[in-house]
CSV table of C-alpha atoms in Angstrom, one decimal:
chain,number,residue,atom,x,y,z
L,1,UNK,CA,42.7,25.3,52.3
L,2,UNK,CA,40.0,24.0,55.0
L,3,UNK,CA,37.4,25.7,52.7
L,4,UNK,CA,38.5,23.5,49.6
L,5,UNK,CA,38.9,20.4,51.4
L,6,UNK,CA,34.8,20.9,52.7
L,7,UNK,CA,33.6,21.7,49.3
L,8,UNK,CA,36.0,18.6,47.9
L,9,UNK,CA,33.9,16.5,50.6
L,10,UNK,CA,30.2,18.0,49.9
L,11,UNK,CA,30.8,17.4,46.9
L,12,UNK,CA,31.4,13.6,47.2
L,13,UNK,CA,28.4,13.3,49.6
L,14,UNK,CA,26.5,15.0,46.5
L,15,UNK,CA,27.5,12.5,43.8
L,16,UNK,CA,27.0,9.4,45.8
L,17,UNK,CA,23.4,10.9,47.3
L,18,UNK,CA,22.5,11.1,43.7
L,19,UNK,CA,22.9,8.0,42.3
L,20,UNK,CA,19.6,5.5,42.4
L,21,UNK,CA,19.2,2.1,42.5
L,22,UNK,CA,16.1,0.0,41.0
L,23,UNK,CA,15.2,-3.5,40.2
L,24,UNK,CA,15.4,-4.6,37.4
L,25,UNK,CA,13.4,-7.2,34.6
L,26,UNK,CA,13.6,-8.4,31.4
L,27,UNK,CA,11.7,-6.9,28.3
L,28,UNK,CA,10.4,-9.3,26.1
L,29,UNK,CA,9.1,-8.0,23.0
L,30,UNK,CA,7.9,-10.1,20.0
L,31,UNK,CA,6.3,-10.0,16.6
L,32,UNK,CA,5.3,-12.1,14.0
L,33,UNK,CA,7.5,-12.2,10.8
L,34,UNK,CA,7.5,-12.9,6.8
L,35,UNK,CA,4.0,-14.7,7.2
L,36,UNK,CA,0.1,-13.5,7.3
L,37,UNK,CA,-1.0,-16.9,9.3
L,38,UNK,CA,-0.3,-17.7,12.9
L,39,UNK,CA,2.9,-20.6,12.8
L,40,UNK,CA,2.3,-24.3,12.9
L,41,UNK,CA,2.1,-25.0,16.7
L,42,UNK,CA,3.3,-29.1,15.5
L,43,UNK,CA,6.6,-29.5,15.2
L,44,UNK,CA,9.0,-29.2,11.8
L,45,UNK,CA,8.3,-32.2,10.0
L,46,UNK,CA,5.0,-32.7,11.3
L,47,UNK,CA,4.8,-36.9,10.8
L,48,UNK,CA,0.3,-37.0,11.7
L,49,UNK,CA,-0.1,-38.2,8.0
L,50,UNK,CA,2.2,-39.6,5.6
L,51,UNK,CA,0.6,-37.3,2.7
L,52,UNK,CA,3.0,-37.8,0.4
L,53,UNK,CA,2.1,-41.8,0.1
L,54,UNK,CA,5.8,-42.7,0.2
L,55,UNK,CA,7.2,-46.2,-0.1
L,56,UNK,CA,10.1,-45.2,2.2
L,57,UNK,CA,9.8,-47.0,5.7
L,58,UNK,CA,11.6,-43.6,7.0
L,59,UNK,CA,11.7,-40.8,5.4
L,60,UNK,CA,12.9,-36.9,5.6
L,61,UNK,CA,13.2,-33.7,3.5
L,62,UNK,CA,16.1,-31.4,5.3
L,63,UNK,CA,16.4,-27.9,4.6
L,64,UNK,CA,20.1,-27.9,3.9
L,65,UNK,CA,20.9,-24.5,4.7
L,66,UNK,CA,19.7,-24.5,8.4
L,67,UNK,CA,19.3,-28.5,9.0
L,68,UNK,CA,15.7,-27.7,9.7
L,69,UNK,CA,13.3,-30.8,9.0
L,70,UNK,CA,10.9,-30.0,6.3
L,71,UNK,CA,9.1,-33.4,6.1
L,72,UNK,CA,9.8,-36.5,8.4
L,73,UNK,CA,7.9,-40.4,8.0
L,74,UNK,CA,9.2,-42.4,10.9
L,75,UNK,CA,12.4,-40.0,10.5
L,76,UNK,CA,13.6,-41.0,14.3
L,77,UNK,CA,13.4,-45.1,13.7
L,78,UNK,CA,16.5,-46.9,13.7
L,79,UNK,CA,17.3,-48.8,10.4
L,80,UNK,CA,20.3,-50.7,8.6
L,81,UNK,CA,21.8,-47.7,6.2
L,82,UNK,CA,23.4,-50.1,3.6
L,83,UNK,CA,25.4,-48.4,1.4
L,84,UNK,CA,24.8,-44.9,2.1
L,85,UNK,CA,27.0,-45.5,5.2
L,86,UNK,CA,29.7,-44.7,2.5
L,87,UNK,CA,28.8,-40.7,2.3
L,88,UNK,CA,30.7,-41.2,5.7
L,89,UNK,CA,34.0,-43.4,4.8
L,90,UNK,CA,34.4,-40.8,1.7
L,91,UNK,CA,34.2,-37.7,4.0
L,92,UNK,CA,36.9,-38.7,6.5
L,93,UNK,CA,38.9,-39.6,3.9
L,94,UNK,CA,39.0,-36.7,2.2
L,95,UNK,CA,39.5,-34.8,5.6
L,96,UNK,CA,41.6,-36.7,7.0
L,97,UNK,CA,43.4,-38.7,4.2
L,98,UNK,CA,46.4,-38.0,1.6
L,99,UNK,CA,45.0,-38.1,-1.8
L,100,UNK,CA,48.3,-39.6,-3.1
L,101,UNK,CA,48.7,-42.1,-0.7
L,102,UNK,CA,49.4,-45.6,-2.2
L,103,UNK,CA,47.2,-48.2,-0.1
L,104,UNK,CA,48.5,-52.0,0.1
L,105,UNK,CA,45.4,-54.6,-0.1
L,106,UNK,CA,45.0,-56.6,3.1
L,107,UNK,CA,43.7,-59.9,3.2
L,108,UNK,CA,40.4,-58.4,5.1
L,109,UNK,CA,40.0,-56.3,1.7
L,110,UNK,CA,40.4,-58.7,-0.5
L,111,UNK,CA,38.1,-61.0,0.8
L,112,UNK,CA,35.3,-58.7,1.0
L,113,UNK,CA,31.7,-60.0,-0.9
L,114,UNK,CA,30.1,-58.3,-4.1
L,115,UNK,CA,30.0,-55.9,-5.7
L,116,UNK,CA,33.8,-55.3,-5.7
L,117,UNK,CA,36.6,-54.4,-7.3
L,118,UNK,CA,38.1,-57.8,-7.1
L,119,UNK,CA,41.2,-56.6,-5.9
L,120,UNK,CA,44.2,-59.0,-4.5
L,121,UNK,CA,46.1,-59.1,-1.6
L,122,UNK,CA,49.3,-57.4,-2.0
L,123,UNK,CA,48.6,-55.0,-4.8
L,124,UNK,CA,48.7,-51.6,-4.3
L,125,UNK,CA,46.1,-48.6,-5.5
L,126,UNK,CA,46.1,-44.8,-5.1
L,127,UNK,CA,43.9,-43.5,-2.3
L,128,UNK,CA,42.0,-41.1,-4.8
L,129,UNK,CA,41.3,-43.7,-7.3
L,130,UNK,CA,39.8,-45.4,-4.5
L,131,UNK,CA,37.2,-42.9,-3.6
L,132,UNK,CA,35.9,-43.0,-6.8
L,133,UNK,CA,35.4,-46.7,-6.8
L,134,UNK,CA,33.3,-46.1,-3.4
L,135,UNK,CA,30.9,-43.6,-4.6
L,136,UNK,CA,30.5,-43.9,-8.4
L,137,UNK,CA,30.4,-48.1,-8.0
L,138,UNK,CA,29.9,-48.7,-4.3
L,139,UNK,CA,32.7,-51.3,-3.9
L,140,UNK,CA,33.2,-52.9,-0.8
L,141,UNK,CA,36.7,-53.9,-0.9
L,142,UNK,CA,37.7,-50.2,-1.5
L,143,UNK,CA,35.7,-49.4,1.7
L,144,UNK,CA,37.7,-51.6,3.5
L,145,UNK,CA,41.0,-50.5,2.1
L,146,UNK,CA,40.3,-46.6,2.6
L,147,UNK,CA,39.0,-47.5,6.2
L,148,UNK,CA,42.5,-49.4,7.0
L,149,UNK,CA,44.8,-46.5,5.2
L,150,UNK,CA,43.1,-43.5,7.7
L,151,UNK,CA,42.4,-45.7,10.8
L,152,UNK,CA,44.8,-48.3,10.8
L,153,UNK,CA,41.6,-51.3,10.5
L,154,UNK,CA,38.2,-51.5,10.0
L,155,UNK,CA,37.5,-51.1,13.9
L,156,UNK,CA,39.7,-48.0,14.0
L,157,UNK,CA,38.1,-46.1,11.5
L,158,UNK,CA,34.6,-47.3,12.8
L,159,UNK,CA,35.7,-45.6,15.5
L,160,UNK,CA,36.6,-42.6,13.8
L,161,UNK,CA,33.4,-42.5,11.5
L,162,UNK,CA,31.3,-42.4,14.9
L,163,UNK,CA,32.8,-39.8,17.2
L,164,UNK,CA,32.3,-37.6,13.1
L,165,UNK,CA,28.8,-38.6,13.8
L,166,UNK,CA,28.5,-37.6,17.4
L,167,UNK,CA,30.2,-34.2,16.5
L,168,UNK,CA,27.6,-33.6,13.8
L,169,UNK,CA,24.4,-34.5,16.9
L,170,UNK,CA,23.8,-37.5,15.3
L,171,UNK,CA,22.8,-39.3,18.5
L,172,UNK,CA,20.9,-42.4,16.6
L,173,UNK,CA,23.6,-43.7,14.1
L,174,UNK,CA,26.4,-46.0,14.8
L,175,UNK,CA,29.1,-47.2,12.6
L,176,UNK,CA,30.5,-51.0,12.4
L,177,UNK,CA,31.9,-51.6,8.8
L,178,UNK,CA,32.7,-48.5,6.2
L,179,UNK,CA,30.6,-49.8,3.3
L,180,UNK,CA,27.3,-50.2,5.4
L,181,UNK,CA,27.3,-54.5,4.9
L,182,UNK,CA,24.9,-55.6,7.3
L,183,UNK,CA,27.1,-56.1,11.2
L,184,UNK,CA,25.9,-56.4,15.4
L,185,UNK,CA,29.0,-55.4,17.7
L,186,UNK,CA,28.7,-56.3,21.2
L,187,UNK,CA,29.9,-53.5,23.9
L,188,UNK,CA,31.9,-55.0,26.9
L,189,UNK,CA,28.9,-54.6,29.3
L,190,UNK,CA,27.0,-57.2,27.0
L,191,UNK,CA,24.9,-53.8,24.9
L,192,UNK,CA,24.5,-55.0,21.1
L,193,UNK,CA,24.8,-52.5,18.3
L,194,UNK,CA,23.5,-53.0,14.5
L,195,UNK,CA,25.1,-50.8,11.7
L,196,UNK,CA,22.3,-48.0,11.8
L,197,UNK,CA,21.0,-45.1,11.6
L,198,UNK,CA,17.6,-42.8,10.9
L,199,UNK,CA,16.6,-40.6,8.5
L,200,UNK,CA,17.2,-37.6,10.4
L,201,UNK,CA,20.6,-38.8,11.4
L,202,UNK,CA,21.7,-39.8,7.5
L,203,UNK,CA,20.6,-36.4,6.0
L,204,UNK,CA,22.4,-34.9,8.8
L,205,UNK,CA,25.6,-36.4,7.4
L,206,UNK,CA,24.9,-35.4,3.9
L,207,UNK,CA,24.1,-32.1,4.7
L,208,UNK,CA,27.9,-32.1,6.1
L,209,UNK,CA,29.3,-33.8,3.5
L,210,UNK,CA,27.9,-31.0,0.4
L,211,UNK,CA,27.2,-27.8,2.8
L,212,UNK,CA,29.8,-27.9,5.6
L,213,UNK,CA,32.7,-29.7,5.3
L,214,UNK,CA,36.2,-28.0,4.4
L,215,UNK,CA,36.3,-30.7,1.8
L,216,UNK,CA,32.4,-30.2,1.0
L,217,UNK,CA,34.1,-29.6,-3.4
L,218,UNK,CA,36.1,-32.7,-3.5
L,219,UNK,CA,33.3,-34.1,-2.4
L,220,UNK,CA,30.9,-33.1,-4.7
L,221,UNK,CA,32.9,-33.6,-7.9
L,222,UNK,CA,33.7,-37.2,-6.8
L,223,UNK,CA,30.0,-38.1,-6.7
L,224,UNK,CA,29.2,-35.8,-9.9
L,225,UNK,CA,31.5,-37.9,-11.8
L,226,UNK,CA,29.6,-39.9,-14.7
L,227,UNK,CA,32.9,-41.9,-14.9
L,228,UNK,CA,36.4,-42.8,-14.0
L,229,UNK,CA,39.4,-44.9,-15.1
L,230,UNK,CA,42.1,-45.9,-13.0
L,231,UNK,CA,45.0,-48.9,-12.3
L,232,UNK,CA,46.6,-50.0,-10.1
L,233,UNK,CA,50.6,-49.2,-8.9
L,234,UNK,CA,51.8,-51.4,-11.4
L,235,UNK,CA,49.6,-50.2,-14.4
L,236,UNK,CA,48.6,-54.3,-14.8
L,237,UNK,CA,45.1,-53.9,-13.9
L,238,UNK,CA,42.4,-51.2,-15.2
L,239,UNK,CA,39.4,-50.2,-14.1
L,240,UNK,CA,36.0,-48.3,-15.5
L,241,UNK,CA,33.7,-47.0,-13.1
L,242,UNK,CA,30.3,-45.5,-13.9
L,243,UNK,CA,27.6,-43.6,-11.4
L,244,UNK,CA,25.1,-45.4,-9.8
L,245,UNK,CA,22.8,-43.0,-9.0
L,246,UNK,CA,20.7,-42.7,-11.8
L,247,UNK,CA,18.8,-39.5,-10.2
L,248,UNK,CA,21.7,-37.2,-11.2
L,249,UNK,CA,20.5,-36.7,-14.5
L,250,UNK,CA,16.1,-37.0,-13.1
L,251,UNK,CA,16.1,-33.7,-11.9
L,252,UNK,CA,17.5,-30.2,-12.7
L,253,UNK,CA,20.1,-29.5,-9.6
L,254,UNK,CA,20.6,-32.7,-8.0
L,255,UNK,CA,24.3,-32.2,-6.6
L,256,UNK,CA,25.0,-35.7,-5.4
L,257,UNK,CA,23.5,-38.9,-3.7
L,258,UNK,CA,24.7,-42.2,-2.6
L,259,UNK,CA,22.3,-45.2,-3.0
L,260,UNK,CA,22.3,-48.6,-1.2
L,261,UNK,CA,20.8,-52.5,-0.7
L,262,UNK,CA,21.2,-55.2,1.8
L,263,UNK,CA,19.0,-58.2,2.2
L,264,UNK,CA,18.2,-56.2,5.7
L,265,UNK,CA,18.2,-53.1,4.9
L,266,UNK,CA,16.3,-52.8,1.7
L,267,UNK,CA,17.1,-50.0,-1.0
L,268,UNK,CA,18.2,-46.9,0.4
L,269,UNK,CA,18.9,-43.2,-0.8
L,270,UNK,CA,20.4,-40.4,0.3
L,271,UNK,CA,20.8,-37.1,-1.8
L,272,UNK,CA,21.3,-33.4,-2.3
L,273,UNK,CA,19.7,-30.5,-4.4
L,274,UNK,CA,19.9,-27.0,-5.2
L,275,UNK,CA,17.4,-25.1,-7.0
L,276,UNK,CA,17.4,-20.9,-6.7
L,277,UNK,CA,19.2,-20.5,-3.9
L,278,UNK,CA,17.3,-23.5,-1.9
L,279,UNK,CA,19.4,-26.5,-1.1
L,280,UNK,CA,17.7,-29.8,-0.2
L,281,UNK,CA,19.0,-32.7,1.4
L,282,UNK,CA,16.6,-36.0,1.4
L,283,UNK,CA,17.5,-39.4,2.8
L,284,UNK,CA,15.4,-42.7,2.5
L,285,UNK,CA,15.0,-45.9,4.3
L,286,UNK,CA,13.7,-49.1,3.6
L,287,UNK,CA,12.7,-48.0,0.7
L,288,UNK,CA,11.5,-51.0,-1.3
L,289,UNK,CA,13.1,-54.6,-1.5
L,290,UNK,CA,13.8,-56.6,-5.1
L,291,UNK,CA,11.9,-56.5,-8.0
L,292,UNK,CA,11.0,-52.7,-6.4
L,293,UNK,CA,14.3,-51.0,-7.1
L,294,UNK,CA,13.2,-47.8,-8.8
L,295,UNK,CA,10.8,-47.0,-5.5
L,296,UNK,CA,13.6,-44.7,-3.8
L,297,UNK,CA,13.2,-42.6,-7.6
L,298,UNK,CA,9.5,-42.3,-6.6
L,299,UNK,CA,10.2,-41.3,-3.0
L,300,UNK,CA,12.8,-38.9,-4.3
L,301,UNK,CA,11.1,-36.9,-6.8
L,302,UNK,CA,8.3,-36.6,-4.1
L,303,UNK,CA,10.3,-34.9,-1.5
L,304,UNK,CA,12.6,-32.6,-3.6
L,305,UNK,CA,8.8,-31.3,-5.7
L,306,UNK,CA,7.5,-31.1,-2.1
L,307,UNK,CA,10.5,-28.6,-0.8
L,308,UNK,CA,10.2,-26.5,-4.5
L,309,UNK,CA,6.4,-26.3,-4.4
L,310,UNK,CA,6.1,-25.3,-1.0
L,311,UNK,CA,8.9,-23.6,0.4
L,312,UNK,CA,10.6,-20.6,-0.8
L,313,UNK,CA,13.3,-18.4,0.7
L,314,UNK,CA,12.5,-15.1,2.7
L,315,UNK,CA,14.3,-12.2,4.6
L,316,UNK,CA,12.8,-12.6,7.8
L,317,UNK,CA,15.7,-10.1,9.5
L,318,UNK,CA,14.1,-7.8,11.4
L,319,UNK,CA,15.1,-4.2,12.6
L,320,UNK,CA,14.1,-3.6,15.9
L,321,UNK,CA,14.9,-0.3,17.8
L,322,UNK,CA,16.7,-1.1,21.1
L,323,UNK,CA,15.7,2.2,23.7
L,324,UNK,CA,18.6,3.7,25.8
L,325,UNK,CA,19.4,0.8,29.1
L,326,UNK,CA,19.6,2.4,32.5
L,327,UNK,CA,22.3,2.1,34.5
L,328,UNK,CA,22.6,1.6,38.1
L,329,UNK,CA,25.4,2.1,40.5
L,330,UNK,CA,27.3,4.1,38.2
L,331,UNK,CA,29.5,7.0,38.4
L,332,UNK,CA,28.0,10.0,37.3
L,333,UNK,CA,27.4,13.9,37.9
L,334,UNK,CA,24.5,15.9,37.3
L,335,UNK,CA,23.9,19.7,38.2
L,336,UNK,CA,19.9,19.1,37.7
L,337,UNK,CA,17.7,16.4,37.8
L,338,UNK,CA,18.3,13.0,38.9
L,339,UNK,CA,21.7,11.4,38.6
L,340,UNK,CA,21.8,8.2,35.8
L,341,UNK,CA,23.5,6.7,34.2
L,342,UNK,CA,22.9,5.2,30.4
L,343,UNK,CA,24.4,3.1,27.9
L,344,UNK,CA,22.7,2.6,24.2
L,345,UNK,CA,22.6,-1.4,22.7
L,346,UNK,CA,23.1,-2.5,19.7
L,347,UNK,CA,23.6,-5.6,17.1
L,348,UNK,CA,27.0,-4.4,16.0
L,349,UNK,CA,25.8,-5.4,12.3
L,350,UNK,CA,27.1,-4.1,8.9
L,351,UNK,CA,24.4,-3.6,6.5
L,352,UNK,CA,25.0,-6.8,4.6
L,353,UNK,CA,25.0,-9.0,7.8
L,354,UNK,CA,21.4,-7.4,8.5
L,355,UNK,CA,19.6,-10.3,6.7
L,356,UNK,CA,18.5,-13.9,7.7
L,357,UNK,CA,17.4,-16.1,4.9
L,358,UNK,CA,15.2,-18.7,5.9
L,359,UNK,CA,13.1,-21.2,3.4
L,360,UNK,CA,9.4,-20.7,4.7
L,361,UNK,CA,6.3,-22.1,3.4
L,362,UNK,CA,4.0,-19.1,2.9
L,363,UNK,CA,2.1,-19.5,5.9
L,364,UNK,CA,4.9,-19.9,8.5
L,365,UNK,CA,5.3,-16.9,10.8
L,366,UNK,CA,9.0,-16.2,12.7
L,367,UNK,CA,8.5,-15.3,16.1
L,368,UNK,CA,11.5,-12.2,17.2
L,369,UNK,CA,11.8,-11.7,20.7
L,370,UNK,CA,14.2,-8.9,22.3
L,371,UNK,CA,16.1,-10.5,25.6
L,372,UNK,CA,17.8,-7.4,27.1
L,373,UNK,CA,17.5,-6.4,30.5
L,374,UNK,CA,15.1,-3.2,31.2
L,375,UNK,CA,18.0,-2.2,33.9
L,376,UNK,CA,22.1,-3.0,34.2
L,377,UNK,CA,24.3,-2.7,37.1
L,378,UNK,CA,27.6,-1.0,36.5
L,379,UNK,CA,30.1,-2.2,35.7
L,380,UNK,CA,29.5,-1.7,32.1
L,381,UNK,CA,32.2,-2.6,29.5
L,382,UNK,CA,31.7,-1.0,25.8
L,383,UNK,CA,31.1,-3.8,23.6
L,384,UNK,CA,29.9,-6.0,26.5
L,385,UNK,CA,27.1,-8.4,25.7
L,386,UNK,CA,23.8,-7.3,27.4
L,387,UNK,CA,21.1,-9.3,25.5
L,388,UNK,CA,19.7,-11.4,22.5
L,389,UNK,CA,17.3,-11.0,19.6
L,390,UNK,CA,15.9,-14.4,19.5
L,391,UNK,CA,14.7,-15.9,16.1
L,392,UNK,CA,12.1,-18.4,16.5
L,393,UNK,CA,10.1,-21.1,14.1
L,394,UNK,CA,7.5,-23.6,15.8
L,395,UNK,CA,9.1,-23.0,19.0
L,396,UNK,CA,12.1,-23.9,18.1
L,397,UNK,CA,15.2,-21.3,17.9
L,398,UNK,CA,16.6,-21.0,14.6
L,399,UNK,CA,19.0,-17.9,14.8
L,400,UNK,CA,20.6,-15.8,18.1
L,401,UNK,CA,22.3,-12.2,17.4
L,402,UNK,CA,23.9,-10.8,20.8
L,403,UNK,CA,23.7,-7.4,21.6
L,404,UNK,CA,25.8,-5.1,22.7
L,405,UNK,CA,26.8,-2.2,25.0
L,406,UNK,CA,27.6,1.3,22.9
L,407,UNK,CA,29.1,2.8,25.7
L,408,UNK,CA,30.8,1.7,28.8
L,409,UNK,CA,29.6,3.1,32.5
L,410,UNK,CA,32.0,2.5,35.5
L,411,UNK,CA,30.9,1.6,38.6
L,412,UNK,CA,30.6,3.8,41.9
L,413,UNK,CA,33.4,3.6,44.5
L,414,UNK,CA,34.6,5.5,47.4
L,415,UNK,CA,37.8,5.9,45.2
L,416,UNK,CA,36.1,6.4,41.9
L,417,UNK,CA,33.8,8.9,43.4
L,418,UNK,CA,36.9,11.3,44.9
L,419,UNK,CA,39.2,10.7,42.2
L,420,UNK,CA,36.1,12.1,39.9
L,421,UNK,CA,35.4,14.7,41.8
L,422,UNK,CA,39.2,15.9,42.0
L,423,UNK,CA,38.3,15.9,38.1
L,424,UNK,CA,35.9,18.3,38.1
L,425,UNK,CA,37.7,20.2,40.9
L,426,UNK,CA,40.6,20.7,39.3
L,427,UNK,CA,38.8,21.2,35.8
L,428,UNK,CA,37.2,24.0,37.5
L,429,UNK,CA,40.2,25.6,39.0
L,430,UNK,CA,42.1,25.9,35.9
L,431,UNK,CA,39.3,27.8,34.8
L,432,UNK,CA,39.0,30.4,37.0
L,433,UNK,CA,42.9,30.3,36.9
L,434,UNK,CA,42.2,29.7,40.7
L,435,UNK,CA,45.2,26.9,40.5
């Protein structure tokens, strides 16, 4: 019995002499992809030259698949949004809103300015019948009355339309009436707001509105509509509404757009297309004032031919082969050679999720770069995540995968160690037939 009891001990003093520890450091491994050129070093959006001659004050061209900047003039400038703040007010309202609601005019609502519906105070109008007077006529009272049904008064739904904005990182807009009228709001600490935006922000919002949202179809049939009827509850008052945004029928694949005019904000647009599997978004500010009304058609058909003529989709996924990851302070048992422990890495990816679309000009090289540490330290789950393929455009990080641990490794304690090698002791034994 003493006999076993030494060899049960050597044998511990065996295992834990063999395992190794070393310090570790991180591989980073990169190539260039789905381009022959080195990458722009500027940033997406580049804004050194307005070569496109716009008459947009601000201007931007959004890839609407990743929200990537294609084309920027003064994109980051604060501006009055007009009536494209009503992208917004139709959103939340289909989000958040019941379709069938019936919606009593206010006083607020009836006395709002042209263009209207000329509603009165008292009479009552279906919530969906209202949406369609915001986006296919742009009518201010409906604004108000949709704004009063989902957040109990203009202020409350201001509210509402500007934590939406902050979700969505639009750090540069902020919301004071639902159908973009001109308005300053003075915070308690004396800090004055305008009813604003930028470029960036606005095509942010539309790129929610027709890629994102849950309500992202409603949406888009409302502003595809050519034209609507409706009444009122009591079926004494009818209504014909017609789109207003003429570009609808300019362009093969325009999905939907919003236009607007105040005295201070000029003409402003904001719009969607898809063409071959690329989806555009394209927002403009300050776009013109009076006689100049067809300038944001101009600016329009400039940034959507831009984005078709120089920017096409490619798989830029690449396959890279993840070597074996040491692993120290692990249990482990070796007759020859050095004791280690290893786990394998992967992405954990079917073959259809193996691909990453990206619209690229021709020239535009994706930098991939492995993060995955050239060592680990038990313990190791399976599954765990070890590292990152990083996906990289300009600098700027477009796509992440994690990776993985294939196999788990357990780490080395006193316990572990003689409850492992009671294992093999016991294996060994009933071998032999020795117990």
């Amino acid at each position: 019995m003493k006999r076993w009891i030494v060899t049960i001990v050597l044998l511990i003093s065996l295992v834990c002499g063999r395992v190794q520890t070393v310090q570790g450091a991180y591989i980073t491994q990169q190539e260039g992809r789905s381009g022959e050129a080195v990458g722009e070093s500027a940033k997406d959006g580049d804004e050194t030259a307005d070569f496109l001659k716009l008459y947009a004050q601000s201007a931007v061209l959004m890839d609407g698949s990743s929200g990537r900047i294609l084309y920027g003039k003064g994109r980051d400038i604060i501006r009055p949004m007009a009536s494209t703040t009503k992208i917004m007010t139709c959103i939340l309202a289909l989000e958040m809103g019941n379709l069938e609601d019936s919606v009593t005019v206010s006083s607020t609502a009836a006395s709002q300015p042209k263009v209207h519906l000329g509603v009165r105070s008292g009479e009552k109008y279906r919530l969906g019948d209202l949406l369609y007077a915001l986006m296919l006529e742009s009518y201010n009272d409906a604004a108000v009355m949709i704004a009063e049904n989902i957040g109990g008064s203009v202020e409350g739904f201001a509210a509402l339309m500007n934590e939406k904005a902050k979700s969505l990182g639009c750090e540069n807009t902020y919301f004071i009436t639902p159908n973009g009228l001109d308005g300053v709001k003075k915070d308690k600490d004396g800090t004055e707001h305008i009813h604003s935006t930028t470029a960036s922000d606005l095509a942010a919002i539309m790129r929610y509105c027709v890629t994102q949202s849950p309500k992202k179809d409603e949406f888009l049939k409302i502003t595809q509509t050519q034209n609507y009827s409706f009444s009122d509850s009591s079926g004494k008052r009818s209504y014909s509404c017609y789109n207003h945004n003429a570009f609808l029928n300019m362009m093969q694949g325009v999905l939907s757009g919003k236009t607007g005019f105040t005295g201070g904000a000029g003409y402003s647009y904001v719009g969607a297309m898809e063409n071959g599997g690329r989806t555009y978004i394209i927002a403009l500010l300050g776009c013109g004032w009076p006689p100049h009304k067809t300038y944001k058609w101009t600016d329009a058909r400039k940034l959507y031919t831009y984005g078709l003529d120089h920017y096409n989709i490619r798989d830029v996924f690449c396959e890279k082969e993840i070597p074996d990851i040491p692993v120290t302070g692990g249990l482990c048992w070796e007759e020859e050679g050095n004791c280690q422990e290893f786990t394998g890495a992967s992405l954990h990816l079917s073959e259809e999720e193996k691909k990453l679309p990206m619209l690229l000009k021709e020239d535009e090289q994706v930098q991939v770069t492995a993060r995955i540490p050239s060592i680990l330290e038990a313990p190791v789950r399976e599954g765990q995540k070890i590292g990152t393929i990083d996906y990289s455009l300009n600098g700027t990080l477009v796509k992440q995968f994690p990776v993985y641990a294939d196999r788990g490794v357990k780490q080395m304690t006193f316990s572990g160690v003689v409850r492992h090698v009671l294992e093999i002791f016991i294996d060994f034994g009933r071998s032999y037939h020795i117990i």
